[in-house]
CSV table of C-alpha atoms and ligand atoms in Angstrom, one decimal:
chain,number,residue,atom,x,y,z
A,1,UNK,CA,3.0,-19.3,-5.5
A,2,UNK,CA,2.0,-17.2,-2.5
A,3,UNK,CA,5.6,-17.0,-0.6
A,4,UNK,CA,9.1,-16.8,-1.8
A,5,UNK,CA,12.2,-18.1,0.1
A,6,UNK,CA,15.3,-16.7,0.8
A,7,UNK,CA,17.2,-19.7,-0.1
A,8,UNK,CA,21.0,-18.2,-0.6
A,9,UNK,CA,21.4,-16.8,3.1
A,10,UNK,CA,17.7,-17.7,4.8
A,11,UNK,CA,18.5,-17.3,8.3
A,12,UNK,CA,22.1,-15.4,8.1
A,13,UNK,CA,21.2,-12.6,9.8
A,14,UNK,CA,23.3,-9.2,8.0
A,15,UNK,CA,24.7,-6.7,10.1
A,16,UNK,CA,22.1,-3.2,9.7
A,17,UNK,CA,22.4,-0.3,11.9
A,18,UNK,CA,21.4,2.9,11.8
A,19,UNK,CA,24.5,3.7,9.2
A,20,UNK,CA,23.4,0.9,6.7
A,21,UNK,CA,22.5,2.9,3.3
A,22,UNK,CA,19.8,0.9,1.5
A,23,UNK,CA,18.4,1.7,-2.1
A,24,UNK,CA,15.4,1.0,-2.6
A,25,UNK,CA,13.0,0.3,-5.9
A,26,UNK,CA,9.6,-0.4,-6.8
A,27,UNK,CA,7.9,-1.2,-10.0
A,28,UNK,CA,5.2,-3.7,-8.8
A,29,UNK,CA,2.5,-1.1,-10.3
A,30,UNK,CA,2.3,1.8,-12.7
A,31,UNK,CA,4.6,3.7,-10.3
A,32,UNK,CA,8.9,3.6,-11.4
A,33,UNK,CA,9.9,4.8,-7.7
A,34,UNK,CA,13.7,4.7,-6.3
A,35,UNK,CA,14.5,6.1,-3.0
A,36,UNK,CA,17.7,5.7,-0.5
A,37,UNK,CA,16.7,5.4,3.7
A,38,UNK,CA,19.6,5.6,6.2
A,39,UNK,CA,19.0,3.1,9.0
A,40,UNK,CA,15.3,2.5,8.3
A,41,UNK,CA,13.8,5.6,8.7
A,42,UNK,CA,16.0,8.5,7.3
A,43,UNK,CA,15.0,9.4,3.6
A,44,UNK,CA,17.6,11.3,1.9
A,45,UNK,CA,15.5,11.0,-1.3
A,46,UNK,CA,12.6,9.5,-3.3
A,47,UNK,CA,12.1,9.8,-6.3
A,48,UNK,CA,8.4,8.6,-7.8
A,49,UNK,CA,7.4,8.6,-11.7
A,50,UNK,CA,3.7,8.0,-12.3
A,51,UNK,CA,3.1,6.2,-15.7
A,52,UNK,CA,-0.6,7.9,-15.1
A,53,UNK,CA,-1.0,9.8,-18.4
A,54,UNK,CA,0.2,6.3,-20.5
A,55,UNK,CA,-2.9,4.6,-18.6
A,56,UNK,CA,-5.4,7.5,-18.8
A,57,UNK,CA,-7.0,6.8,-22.1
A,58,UNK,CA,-7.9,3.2,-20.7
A,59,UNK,CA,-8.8,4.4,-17.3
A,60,UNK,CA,-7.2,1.6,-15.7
A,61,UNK,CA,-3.8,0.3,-15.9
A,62,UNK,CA,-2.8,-2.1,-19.1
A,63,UNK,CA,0.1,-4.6,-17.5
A,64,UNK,CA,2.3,-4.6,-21.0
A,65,UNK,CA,2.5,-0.8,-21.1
A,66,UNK,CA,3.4,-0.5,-17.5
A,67,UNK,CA,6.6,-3.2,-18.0
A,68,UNK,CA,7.8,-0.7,-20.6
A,69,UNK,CA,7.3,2.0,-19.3
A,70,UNK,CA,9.7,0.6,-16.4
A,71,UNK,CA,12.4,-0.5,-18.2
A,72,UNK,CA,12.8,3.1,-19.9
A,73,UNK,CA,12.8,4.8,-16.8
A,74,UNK,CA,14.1,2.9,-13.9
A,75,UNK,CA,17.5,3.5,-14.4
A,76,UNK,CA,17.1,7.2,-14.5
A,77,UNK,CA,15.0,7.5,-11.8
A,78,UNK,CA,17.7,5.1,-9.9
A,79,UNK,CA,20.1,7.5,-11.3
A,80,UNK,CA,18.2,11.1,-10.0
A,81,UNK,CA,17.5,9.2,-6.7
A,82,UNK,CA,21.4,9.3,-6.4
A,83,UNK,CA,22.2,12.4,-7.1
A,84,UNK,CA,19.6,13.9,-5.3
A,85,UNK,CA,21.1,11.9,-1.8
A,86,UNK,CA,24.1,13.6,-2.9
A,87,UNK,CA,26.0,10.7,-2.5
A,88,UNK,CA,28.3,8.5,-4.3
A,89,UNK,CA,27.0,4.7,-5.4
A,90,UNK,CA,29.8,3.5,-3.4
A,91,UNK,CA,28.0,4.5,-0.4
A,92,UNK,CA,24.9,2.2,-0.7
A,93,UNK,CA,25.0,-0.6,1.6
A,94,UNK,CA,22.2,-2.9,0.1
A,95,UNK,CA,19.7,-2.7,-2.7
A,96,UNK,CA,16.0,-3.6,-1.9
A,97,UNK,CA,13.0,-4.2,-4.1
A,98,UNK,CA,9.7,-5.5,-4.4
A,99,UNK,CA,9.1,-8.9,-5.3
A,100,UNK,CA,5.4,-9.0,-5.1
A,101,UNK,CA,2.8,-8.8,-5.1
A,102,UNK,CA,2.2,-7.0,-8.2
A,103,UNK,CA,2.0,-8.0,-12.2
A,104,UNK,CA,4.3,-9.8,-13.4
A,105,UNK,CA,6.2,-8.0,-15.7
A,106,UNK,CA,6.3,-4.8,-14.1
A,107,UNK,CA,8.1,-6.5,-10.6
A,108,UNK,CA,10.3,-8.7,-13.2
A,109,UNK,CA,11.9,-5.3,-14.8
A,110,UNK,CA,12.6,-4.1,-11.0
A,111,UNK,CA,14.2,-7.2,-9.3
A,112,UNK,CA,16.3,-7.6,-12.5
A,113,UNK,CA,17.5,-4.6,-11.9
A,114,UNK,CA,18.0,-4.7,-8.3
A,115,UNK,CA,20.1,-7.7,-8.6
A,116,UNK,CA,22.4,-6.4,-11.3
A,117,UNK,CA,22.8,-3.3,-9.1
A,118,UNK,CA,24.0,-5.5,-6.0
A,119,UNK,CA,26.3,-7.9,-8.2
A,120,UNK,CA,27.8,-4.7,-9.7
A,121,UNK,CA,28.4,-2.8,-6.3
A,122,UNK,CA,28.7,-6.3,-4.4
A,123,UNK,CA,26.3,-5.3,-1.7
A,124,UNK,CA,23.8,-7.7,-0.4
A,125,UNK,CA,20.0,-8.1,-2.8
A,126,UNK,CA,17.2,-8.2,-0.6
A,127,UNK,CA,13.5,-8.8,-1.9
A,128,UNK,CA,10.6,-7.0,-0.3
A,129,UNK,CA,7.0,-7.8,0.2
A,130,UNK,CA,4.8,-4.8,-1.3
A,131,UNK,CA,2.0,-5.3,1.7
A,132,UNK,CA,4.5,-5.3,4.4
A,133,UNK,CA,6.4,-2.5,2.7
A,134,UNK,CA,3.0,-0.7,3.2
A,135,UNK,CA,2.8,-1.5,6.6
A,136,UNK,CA,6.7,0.1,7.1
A,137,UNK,CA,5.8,3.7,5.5
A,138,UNK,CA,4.1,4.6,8.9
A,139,UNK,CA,7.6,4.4,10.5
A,140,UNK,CA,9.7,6.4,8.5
A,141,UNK,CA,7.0,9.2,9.5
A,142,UNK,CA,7.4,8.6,13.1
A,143,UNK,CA,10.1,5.8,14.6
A,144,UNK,CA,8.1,5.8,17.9
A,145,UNK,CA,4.9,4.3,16.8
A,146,UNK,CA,4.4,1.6,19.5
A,147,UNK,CA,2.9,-2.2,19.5
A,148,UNK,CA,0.6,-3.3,19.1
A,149,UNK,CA,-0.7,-1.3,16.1
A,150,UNK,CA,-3.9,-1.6,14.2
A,151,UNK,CA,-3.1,-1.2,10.5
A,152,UNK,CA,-5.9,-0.5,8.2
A,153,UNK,CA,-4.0,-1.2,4.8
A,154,UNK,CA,-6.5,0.0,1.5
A,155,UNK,CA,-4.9,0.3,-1.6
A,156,UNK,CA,-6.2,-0.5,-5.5
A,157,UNK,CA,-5.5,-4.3,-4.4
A,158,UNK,CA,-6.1,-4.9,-1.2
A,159,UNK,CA,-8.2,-3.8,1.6
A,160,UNK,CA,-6.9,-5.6,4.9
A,161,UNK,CA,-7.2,-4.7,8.5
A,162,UNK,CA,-3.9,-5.9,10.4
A,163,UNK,CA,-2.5,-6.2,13.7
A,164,UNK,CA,0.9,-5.5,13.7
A,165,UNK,CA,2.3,-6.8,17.5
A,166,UNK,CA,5.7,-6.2,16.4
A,167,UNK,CA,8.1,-6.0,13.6
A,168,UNK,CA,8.1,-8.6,11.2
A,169,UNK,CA,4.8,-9.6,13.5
A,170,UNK,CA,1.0,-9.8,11.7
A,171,UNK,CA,-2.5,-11.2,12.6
A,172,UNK,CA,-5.1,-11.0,9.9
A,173,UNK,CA,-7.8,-9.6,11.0
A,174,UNK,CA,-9.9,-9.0,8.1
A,175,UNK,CA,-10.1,-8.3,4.5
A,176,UNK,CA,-12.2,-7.9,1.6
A,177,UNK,CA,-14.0,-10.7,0.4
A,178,UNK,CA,-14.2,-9.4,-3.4
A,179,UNK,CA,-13.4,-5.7,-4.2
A,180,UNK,CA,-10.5,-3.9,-2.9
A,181,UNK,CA,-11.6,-0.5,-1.9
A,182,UNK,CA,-9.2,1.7,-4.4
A,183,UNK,CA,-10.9,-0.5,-6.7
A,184,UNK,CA,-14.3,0.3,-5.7
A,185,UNK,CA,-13.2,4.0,-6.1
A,186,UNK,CA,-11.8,3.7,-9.8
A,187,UNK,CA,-14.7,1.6,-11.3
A,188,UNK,CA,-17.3,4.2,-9.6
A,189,UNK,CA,-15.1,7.2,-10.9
A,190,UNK,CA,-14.6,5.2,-14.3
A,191,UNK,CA,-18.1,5.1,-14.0
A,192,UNK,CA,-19.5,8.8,-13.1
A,193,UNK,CA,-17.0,9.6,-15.9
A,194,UNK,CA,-14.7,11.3,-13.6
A,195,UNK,CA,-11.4,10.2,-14.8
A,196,UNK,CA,-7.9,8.5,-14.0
A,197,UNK,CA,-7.1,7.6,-11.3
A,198,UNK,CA,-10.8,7.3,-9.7
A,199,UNK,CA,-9.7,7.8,-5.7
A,200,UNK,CA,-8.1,11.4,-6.4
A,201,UNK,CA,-11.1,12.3,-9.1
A,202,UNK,CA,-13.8,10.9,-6.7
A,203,UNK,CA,-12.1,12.6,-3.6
A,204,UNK,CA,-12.0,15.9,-5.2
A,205,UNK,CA,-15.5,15.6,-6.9
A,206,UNK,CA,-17.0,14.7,-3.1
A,207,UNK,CA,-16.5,18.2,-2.3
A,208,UNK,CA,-18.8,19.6,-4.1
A,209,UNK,CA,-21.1,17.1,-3.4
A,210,UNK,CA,-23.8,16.3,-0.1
A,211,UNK,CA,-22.6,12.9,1.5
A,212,UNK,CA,-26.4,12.4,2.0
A,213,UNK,CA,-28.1,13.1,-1.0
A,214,UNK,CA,-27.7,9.1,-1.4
A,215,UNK,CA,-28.0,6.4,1.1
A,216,UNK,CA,-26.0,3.6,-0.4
A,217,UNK,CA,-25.6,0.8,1.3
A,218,UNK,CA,-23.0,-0.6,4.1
A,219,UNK,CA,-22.2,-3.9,3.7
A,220,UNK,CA,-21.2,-6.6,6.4
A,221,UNK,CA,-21.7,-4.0,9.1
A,222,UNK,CA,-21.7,-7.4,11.8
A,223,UNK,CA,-19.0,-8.1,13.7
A,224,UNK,CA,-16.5,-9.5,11.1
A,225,UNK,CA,-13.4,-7.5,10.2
A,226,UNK,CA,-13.8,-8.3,6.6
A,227,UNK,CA,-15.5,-6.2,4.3
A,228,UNK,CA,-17.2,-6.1,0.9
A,229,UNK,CA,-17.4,-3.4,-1.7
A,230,UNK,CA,-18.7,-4.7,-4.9
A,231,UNK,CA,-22.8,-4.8,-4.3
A,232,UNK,CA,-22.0,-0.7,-3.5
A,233,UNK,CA,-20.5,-0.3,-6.8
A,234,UNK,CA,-23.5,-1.9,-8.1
A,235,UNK,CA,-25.8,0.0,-5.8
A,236,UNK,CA,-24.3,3.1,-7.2
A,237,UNK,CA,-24.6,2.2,-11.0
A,238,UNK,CA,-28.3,0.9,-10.7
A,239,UNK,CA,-28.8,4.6,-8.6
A,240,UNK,CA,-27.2,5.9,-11.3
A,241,UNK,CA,-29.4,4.4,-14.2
A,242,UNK,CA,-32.3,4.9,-12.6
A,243,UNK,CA,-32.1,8.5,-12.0
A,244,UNK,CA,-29.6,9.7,-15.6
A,245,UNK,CA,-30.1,13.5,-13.6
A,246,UNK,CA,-28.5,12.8,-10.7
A,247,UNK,CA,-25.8,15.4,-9.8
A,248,UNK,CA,-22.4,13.3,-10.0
A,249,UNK,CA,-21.1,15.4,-7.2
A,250,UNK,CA,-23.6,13.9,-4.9
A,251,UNK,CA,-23.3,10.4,-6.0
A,252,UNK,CA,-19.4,10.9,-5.1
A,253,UNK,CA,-19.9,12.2,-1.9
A,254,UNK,CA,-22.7,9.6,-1.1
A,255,UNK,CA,-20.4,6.7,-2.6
A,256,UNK,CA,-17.3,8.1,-0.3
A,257,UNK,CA,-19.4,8.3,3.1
A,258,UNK,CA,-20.5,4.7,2.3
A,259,UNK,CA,-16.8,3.5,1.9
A,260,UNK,CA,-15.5,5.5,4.2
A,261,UNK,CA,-18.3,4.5,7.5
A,262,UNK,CA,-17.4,0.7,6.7
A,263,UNK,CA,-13.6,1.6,7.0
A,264,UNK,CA,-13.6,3.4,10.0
A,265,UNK,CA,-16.4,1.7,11.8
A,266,UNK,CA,-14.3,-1.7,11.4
A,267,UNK,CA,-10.7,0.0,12.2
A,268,UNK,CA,-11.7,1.4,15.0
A,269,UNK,CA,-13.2,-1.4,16.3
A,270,UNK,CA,-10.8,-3.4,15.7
A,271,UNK,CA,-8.4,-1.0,17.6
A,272,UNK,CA,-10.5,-1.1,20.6
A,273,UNK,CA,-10.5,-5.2,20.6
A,274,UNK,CA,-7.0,-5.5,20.3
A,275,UNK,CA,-5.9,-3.0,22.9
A,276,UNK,CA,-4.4,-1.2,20.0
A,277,UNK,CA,-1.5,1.3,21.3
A,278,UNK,CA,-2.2,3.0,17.7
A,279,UNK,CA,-4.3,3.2,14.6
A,280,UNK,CA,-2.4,3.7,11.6
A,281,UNK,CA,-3.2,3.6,7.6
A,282,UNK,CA,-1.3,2.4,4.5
A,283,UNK,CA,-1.9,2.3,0.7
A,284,UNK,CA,-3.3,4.6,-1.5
A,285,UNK,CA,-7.2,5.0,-0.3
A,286,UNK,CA,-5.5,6.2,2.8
A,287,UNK,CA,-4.7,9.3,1.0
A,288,UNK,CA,-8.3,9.9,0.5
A,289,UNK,CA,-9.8,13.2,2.7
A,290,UNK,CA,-12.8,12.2,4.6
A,291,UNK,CA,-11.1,8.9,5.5
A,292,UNK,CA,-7.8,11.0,6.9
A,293,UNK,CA,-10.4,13.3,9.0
A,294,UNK,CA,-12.8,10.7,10.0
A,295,UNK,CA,-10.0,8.5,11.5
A,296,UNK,CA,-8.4,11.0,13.4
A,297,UNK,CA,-11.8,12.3,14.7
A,298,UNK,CA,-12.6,8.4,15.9
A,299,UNK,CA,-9.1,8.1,17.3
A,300,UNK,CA,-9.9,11.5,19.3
A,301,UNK,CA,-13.1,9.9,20.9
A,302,UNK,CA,-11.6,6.1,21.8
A,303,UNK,CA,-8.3,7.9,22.8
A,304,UNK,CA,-6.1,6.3,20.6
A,305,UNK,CA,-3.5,7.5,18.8
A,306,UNK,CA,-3.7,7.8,15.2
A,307,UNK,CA,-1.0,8.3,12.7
A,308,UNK,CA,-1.5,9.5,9.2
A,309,UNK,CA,1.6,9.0,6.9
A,310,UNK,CA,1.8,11.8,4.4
A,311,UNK,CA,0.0,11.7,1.4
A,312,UNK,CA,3.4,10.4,-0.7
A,313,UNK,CA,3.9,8.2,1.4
A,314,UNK,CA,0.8,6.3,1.1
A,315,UNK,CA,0.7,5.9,-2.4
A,316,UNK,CA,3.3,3.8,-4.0
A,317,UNK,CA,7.2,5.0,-3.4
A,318,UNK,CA,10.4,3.1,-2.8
A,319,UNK,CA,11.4,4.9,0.2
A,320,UNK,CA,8.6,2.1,2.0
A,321,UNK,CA,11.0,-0.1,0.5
A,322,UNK,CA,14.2,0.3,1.6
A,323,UNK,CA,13.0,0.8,5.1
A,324,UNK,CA,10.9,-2.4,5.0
A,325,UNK,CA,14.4,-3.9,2.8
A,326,UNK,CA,16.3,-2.3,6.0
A,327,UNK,CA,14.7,-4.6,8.6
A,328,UNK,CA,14.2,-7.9,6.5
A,329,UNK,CA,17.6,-7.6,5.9
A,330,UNK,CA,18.8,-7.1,9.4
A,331,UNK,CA,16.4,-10.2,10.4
A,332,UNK,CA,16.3,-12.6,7.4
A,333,UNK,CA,19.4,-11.5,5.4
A,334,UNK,CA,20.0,-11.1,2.2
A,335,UNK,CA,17.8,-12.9,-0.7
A,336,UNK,CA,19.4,-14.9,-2.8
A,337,UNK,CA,20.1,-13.7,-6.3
A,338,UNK,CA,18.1,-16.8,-7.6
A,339,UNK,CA,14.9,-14.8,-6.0
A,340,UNK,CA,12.2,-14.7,-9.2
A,341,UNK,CA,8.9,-12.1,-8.7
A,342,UNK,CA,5.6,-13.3,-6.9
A,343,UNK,CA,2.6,-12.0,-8.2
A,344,UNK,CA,0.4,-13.2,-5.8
A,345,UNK,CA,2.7,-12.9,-2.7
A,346,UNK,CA,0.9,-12.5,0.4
A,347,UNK,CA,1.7,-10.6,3.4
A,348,UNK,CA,3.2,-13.2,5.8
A,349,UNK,CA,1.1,-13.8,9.2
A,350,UNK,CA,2.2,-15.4,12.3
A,351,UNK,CA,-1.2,-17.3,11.5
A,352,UNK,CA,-1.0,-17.8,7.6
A,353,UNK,CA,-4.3,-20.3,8.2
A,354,UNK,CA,-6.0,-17.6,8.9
A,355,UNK,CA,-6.0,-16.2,5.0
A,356,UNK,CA,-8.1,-19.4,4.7
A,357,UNK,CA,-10.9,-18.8,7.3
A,358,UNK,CA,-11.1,-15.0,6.9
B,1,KG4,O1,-1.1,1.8,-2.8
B,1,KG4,P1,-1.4,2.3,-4.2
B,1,KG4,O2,-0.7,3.6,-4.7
B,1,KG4,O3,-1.2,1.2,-5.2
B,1,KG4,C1,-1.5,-0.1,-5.0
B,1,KG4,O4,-0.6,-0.8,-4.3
B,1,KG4,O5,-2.6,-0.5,-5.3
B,1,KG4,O6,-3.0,2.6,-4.3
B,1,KG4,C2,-3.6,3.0,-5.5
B,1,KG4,C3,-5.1,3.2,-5.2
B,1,KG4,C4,-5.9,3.5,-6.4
B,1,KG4,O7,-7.1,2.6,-6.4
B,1,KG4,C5,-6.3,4.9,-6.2
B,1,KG4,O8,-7.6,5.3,-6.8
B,1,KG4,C6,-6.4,5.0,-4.7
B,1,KG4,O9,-5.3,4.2,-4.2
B,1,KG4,N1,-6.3,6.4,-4.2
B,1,KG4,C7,-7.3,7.0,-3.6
B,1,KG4,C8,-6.9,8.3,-3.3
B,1,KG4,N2,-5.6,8.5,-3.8
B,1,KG4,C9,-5.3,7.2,-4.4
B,1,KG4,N3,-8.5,6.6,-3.2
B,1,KG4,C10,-9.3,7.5,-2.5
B,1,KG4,N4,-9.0,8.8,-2.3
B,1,KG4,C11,-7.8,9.2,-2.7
B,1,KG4,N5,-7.5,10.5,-2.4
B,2,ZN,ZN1,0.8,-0.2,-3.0
């Protein structure tokens, strides 16, 4: 099931204002995050624990591990998020968390718990959608971004390029059509024997490395918006096997330069198309270096602006969530407590045919 409906309140809208306090959690991944956002955009605290070292020693993460890892931690990380507001529970307006997408178990232990949370405090339950959520940590950076916005959203799932016209408002432009591009970077790091998680490991390893010692190749450079990253992880493994000397370094820095061209050569095109006010980035590969600096540089040339969120607040953290929990809740209300978890939930578009022909 790709969407999820708010059957208890749909279309009761809730009254948020910049005084609503909204708790958010996420578990859809390997990260156990908790964070509480006044009125959208004001984090009084996040708190993120990586399950990274249980995954390590499969260099990838292993769904069963990552649900249990949840469940022991959650409410502690609930509970530091709390205390580190400095407020009482009493104060929290609304509890948010993701629904999807994500695996299964892992979103399962955090809506469970987001529910009995709101039934205990009696405060509204509002699910959240992990791609728009994504889309939202841009404005608790900086409240004045302006529409329409060109969001390039690349994370270890999903590699999209989006137009955002307003809240709540999202045209597809483009997407991959097989690997997403954090997973291009953790299967080439797995790989070049780099380590866990591959983006960091590859983005660090690029530094010592010439981004053209190796010219690997740049796929659907045409005029689409969608992209395609798995015949460059095979270009890099058959450069790889062919020449067992290579310096790792420079296949890093070569692989990176690859990834990163197809990125911003799309984004900023797209930016320019759509009379984009701003180019912004989401998800976890927007953490990565040469991406950051390559993206700002393009934005300097077209004279658009481009916004960076921090490096936390690209990667996964709940603070995303309650500010994404904030506005849903203001314009779809509250979800209803019967709201399950969506694995394959899909960011919804003003044009949802569109996930078709893209
Ligand atoms: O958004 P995220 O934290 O989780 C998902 O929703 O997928 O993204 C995780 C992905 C991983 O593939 C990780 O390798 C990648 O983001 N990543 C990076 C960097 N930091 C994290 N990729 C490239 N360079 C980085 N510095
Ligand atoms: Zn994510």
């Amino acid at each position: 099931m790709s969407t999820f409906v708010r059957t208890a309140h749909a279309g009761q809208r809730s009254s948020v204002g910049p005084d609503t306090l909204v708790l958010g959690i996420e578990t859809s991944c390997d990260e156990t995050a908790a964070a509480l956002v006044l009125g959208g955009t004001e984090v009084i605290s996040s708190v993120v624990s990586s399950q990274i070292d249980l995954h390590a020693d499969f260099g990838g993460v292993v769904p069963e591990i990552a649900s249990r890892a949840h469940l022991e931690s959650l409410n502690p990380v609930v509970a530091r998020a709390i205390v580190e507001a400095g407020v009482d529970e009493s104060r929290i307006d609304a509890v948010a968390a993701t629904v999807g997408p994500g695996l299964i178990g892992a979103l399962l232990v955090g809506v469970s718990a987001a529910k009995a949370f709101a039934l205990a405090w009696q405060v509204p339950f509002v699910g959240v959608n992990h791609l728009e959520a994504h889309l939202y940590s841009a404005f608790l950076e900086d409240p004045t971004l302006e529409f329409p916005l060109v969001v390039l959203l690349v994370s270890g799932g999903h590699t999209m390029l989006i137009e955002m016209q307003d809240h709540g408002r999202y045209r597809l432009l483009g997407r991959t059509i097989d690997d997403a591009a954090g997973e291009a970077f953790d299967k080439v790091a797995r790989f070049l024997d780099l380590g866990y998680p591959g983006g960091p490991a590859i983005d660090a390893a690029a530094l010592n490395g010439d981004p053209e010692a190796i010219r690997f190749p740049r796929a659907m450079m045409d005029d689409s918006y969608d992209f395609s990253f798995s015949g460059l992880k095979t270009a890099v493994v058959n450069h790889v096997r062919k020449n067992p000397d290579v310096s790792s370094a420079d296949v890093a820095a070569s692989f990176q330069a690859a990834v990163v061209d197809v990125l911003v050569t799309k984004a900023r095109r797209a930016a320019v198309a759509v009379g984009a006010k701003g180019l912004v980035l989401g998800g976890g590969v927007a953490a990565n270096s040469l991406l950051r600096e390559e993206i700002l540089g393009a934005c300097a040339t077209d004279q658009i602006r481009g916004f960076l969120p921090s490096r936390q607040m690209c990667t996964d953290n709940a603070a995303m969530i309650a500010a994404a929990g904030w506005y849903r809740l203001g314009t779809d209300g509250p979800s209803g407590l019967d709201t399950g978890a969506y694995p394959n939930l899909r960011l919804p578009l003003i044009d949802p045919d569109a996930w078709a022909r893209s």
